[in-house]
Short mmCIF file of C-alpha atoms in Angstrom, two decimals:
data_model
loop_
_atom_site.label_atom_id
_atom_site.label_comp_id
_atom_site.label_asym_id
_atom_site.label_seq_id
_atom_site.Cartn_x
_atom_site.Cartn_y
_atom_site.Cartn_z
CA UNK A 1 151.14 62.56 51.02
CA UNK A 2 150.73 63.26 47.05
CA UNK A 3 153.47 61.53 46.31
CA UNK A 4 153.84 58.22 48.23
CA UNK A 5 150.02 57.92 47.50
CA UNK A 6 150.91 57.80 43.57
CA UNK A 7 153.83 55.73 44.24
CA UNK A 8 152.23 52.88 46.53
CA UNK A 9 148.68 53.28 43.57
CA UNK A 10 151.46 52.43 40.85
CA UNK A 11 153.34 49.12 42.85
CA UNK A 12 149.52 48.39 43.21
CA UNK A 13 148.76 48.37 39.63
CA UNK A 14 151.82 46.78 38.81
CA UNK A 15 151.23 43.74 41.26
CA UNK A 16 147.73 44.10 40.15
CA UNK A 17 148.69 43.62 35.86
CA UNK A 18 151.02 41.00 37.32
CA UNK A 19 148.65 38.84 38.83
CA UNK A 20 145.67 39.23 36.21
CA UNK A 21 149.01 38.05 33.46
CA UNK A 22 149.53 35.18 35.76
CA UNK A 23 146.48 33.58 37.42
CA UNK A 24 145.10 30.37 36.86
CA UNK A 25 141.67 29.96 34.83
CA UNK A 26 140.20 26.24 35.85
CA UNK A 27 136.57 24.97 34.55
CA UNK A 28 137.29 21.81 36.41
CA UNK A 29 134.41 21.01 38.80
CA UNK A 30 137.12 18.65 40.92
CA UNK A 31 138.98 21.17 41.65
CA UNK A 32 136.38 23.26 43.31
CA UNK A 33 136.37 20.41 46.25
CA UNK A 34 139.09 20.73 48.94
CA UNK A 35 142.21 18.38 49.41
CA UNK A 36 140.57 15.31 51.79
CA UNK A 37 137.14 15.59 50.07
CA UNK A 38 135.92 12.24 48.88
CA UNK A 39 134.89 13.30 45.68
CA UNK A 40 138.04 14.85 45.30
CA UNK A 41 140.11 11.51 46.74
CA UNK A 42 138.01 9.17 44.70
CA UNK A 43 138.59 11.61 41.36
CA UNK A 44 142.32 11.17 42.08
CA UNK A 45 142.52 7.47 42.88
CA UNK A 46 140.74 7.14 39.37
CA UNK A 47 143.16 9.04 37.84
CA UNK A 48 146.19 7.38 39.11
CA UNK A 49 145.09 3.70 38.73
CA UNK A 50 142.75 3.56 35.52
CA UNK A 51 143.74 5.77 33.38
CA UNK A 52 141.80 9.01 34.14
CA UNK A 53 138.25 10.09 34.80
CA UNK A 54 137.99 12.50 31.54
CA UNK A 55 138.83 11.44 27.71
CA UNK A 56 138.87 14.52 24.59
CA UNK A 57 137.88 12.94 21.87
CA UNK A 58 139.26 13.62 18.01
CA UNK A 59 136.19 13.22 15.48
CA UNK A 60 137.86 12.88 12.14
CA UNK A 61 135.24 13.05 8.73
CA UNK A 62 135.71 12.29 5.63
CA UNK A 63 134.16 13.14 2.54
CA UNK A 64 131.87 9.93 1.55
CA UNK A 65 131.01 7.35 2.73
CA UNK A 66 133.14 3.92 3.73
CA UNK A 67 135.72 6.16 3.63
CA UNK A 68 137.05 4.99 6.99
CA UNK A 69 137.57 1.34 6.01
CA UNK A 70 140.80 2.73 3.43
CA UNK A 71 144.32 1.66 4.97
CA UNK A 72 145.58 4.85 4.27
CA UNK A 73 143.03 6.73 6.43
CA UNK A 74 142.93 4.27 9.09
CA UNK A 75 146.76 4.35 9.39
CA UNK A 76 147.21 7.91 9.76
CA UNK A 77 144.81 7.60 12.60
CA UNK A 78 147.02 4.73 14.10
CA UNK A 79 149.77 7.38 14.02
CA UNK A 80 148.02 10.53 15.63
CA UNK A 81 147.32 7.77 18.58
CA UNK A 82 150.97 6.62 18.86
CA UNK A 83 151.94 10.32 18.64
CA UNK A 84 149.47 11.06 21.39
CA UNK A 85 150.16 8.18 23.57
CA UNK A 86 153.85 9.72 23.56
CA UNK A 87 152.40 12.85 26.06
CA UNK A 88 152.57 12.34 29.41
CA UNK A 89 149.01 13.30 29.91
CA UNK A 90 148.12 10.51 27.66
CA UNK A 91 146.69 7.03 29.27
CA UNK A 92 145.41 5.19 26.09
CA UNK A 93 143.56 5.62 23.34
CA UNK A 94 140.79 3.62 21.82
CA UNK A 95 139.32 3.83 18.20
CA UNK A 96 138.72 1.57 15.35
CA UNK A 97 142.00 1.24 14.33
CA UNK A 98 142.72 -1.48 17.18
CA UNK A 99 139.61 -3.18 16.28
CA UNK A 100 140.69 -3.93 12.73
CA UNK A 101 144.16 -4.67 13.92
CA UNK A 102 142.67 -7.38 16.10
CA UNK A 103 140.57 -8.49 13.73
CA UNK A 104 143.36 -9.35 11.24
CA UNK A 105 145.69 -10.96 13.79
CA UNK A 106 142.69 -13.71 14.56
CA UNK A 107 141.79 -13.78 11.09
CA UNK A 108 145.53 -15.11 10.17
CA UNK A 109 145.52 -17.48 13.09
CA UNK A 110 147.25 -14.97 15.35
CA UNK A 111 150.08 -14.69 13.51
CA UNK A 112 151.91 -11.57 14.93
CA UNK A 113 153.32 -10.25 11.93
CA UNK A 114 149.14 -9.37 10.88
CA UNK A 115 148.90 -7.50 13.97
CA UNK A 116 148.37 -4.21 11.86
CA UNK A 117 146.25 -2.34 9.26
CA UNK A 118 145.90 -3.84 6.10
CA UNK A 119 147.78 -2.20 3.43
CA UNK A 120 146.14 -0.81 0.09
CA UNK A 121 147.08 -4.51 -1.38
CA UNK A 122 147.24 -7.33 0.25
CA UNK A 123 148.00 -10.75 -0.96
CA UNK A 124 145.98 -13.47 -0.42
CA UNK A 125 146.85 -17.27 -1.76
CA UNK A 126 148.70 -15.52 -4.03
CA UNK A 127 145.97 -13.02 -4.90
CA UNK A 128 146.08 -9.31 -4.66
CA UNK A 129 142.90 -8.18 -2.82
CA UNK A 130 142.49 -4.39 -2.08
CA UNK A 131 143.16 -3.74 1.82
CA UNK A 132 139.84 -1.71 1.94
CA UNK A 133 137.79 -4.91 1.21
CA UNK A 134 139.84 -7.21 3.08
CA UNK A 135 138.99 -4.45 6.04
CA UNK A 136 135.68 -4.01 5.17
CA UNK A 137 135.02 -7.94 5.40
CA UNK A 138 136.41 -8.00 8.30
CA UNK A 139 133.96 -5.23 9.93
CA UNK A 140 130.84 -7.18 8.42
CA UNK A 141 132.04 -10.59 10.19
CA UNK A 142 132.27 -8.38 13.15
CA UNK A 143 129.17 -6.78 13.05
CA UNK A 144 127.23 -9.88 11.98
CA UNK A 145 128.65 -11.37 15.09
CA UNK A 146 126.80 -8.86 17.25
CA UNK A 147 129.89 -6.41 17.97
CA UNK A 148 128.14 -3.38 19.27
CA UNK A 149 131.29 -1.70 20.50
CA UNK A 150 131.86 -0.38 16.91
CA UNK A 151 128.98 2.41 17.10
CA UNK A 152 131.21 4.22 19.31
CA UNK A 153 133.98 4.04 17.34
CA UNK A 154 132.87 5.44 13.94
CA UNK A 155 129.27 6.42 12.63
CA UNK A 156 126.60 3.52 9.98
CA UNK A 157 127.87 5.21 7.20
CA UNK A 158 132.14 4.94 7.79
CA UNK A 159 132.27 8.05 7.17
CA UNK A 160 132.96 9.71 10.65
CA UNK A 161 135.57 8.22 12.90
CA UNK A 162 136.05 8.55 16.93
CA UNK A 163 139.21 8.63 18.45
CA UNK A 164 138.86 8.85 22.38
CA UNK A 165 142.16 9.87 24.46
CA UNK A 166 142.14 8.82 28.05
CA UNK A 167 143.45 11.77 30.17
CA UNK A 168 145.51 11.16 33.77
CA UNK A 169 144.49 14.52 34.95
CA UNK A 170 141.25 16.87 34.80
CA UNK A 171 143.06 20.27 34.93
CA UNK A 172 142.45 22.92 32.43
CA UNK A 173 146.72 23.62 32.86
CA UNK A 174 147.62 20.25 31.70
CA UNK A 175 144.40 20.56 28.86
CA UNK A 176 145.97 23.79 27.48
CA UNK A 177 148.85 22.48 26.82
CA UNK A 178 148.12 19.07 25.04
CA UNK A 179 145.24 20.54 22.85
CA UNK A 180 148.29 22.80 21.66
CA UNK A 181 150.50 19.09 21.00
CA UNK A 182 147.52 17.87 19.29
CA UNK A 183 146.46 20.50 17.17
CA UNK A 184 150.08 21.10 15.81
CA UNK A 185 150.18 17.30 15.10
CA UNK A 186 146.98 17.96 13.20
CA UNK A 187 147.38 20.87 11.16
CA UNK A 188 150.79 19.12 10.00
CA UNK A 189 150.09 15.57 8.82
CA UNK A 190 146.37 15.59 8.41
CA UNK A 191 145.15 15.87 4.46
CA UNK A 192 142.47 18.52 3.70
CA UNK A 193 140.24 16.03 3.12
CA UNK A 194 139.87 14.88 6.60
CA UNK A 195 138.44 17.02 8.69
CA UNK A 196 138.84 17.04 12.52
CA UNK A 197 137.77 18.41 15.49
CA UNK A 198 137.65 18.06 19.10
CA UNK A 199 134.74 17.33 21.69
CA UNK A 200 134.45 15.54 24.99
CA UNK A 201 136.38 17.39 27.60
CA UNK A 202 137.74 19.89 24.88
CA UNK A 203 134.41 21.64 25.40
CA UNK A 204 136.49 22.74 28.94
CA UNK A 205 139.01 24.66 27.07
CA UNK A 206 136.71 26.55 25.38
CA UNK A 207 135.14 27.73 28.57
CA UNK A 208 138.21 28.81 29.64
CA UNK A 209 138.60 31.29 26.66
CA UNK A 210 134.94 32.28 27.24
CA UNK A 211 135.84 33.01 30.96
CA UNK A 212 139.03 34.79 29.77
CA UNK A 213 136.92 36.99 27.08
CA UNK A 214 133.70 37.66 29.63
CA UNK A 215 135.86 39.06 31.76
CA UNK A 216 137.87 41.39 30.06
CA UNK A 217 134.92 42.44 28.21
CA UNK A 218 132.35 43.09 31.02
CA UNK A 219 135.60 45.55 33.04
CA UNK A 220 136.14 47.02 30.02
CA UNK A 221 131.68 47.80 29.71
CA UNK A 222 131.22 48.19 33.06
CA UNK A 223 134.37 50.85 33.15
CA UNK A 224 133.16 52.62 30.45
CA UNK A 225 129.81 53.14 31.85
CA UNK A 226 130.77 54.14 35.25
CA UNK A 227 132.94 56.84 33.85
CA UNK A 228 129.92 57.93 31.36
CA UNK A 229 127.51 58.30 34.61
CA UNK A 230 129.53 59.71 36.61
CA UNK A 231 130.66 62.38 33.99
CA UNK A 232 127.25 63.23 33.61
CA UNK A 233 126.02 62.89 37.18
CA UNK A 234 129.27 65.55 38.56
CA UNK A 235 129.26 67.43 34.93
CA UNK A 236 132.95 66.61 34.82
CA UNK A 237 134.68 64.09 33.09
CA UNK A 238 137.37 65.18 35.41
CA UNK A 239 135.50 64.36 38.14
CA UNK A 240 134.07 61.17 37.13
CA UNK A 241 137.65 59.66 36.21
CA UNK A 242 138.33 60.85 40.03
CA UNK A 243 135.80 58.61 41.41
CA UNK A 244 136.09 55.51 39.36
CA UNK A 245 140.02 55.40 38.58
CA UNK A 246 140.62 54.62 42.42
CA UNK A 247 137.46 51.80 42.27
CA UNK A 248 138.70 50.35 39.34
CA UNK A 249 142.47 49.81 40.59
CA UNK A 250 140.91 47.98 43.69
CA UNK A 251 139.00 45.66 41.55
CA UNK A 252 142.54 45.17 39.63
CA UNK A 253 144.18 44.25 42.85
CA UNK A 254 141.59 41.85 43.69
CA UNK A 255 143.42 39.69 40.69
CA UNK A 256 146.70 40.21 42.26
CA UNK A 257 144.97 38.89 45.50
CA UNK A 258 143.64 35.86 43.93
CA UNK A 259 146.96 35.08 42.56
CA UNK A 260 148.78 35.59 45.68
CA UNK A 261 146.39 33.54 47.92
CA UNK A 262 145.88 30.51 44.76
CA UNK A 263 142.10 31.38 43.83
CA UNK A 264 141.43 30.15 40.20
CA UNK A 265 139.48 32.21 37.80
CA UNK A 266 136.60 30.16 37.37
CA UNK A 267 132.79 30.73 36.08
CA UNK A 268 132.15 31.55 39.68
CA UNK A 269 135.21 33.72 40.95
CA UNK A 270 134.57 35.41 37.46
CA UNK A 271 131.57 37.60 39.03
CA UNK A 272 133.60 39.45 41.71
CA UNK A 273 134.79 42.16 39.74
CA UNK A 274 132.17 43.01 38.17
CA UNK A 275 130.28 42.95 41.47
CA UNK A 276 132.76 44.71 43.53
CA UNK A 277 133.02 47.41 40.57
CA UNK A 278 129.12 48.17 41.46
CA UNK A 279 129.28 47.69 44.96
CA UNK A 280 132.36 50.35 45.39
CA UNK A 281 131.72 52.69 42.80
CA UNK A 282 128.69 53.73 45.49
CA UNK A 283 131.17 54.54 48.04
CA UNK A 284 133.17 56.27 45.66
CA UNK A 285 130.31 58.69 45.36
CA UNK A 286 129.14 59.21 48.42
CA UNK A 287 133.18 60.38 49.21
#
């Protein structure tokens, strides 16, 4: 039985690497709820019809302040959001860019050709005016006029602006992959002297990589330890890679379980291995 027993232990691992390679990580709370739960239903129905329950938001800061009221800046917002709005995971996008937009089509009696940012000169009555003050007027008229929507768009000072992306779906898959469409558009067109990051439902993605790193590192501990122990406890290492070899390939398999059957790795699936590792590792002995 020698053989078939190290031939059936290697398809094992190799299902085993397999699934661990290909399962699903989720920090999403929704998906924790079963198809036909309300919360679930109601989640989905938000999603479909306005827009999407979760946003990431893209906090862009400048150097000093007011710096948010130049054209330049504010237009290479406007084009991260139309380069944004392009992804299919995209609803809409708010920030202060459509504010000032607006505010310059009513200021020119809704002519449509001043629906947009200033730019760095404008002319006035024949005068050339700086697009930052002509902005910057605008914001003070706004403000004076009681238009508390503008603290969530960008800080007192102008020098940090927000940039909140409507999402149509909560799931870390879909997340992944548009924080990678994103940060490419980023890294590309963005000057050094604007510095952005992510928050808001970004905070999700880095959970995953937490989940992703916890895990890995607390098999790789617990492993270890085990195989110290029991080295010590049956002075042999021989002995004690006997005992926790088999353990440890059943706790691999568990992944290749999970995969099969659909289970996501999440902060609370996360625990079994560890757990199983400990709970086995005492029959393991007592065999």
């Amino acid at each position: 039985l020698r053989w078939p027993i190290f031939i059936i232990s290697i398809l094992i691992l190799g299902i085993s690497i397999f699934g661990i390679l290909n399962i699903d990580v989720e920090a999403d709370e929704i998906q924790y709820f079963k198809e036909g739960n309300p919360i679930k239903r109601d989640a989905k129905a938000l999603q479909d019809k306005l827009g999407g329950i979760v946003s990431v938001d893209v906090i862009i800061k400048g150097g000093e302040e007011d710096i948010m009221k130049e054209p330049w800046v504010l237009k290479k917002v406007e084009q991260l959001e139309d380069y944004v709005e392009k992804h299919e995971l995209v609803s809409y996008s708010t920030s202060l860019t459509g504010l000032v937009k607006r505010l310059n089509y009513v200021m020119h009696d809704n002519d449509p050709s001043y629906q947009r940012i200033p730019d760095e000169i404008e002319i006035v009555e024949g005068d050339e005016i700086p697009g930052k003050n002509q902005i910057a007027l605008y914001l003070l008229l706004y403000e004076q006029d009681e238009g508390g929507s503008i603290s969530r768009m960008v800080d007192s000072t102008y020098e940090t602006l927000r940039v909140n992306l409507r999402l149509k779906d909560s799931s870390n898959r879909s997340l992944r992959g548009f924080i990678t469409y994103l940060d490419d558009y980023v890294t590309e067109n963005f000057p050094e002297e604007l510095e952005v990051r992510y928050t808001n439902h970004y905070i999700r993605h880095t959970v995953i990589n937490l989940i992703i790193e916890s895990q890995i590192s607390s098999l790789i501990l617990v492993l270890i330890s085990i195989l110290i122990l029991l080295s010590i406890i049956f002075r042999s290492i021989k002995s004690g890679i006997l005992t926790a070899v088999p353990v440890f390939l059943a706790i691999l398999f568990n992944f290749a379980v999970m995969w099969l059957s659909g289970v996501t790795l999440n902060v609370g699936t996360s625990i079994i291995a560890s757990v199983g590792m400990g709970v086995g590792i005492g029959s393991a002995i007592h065999f």
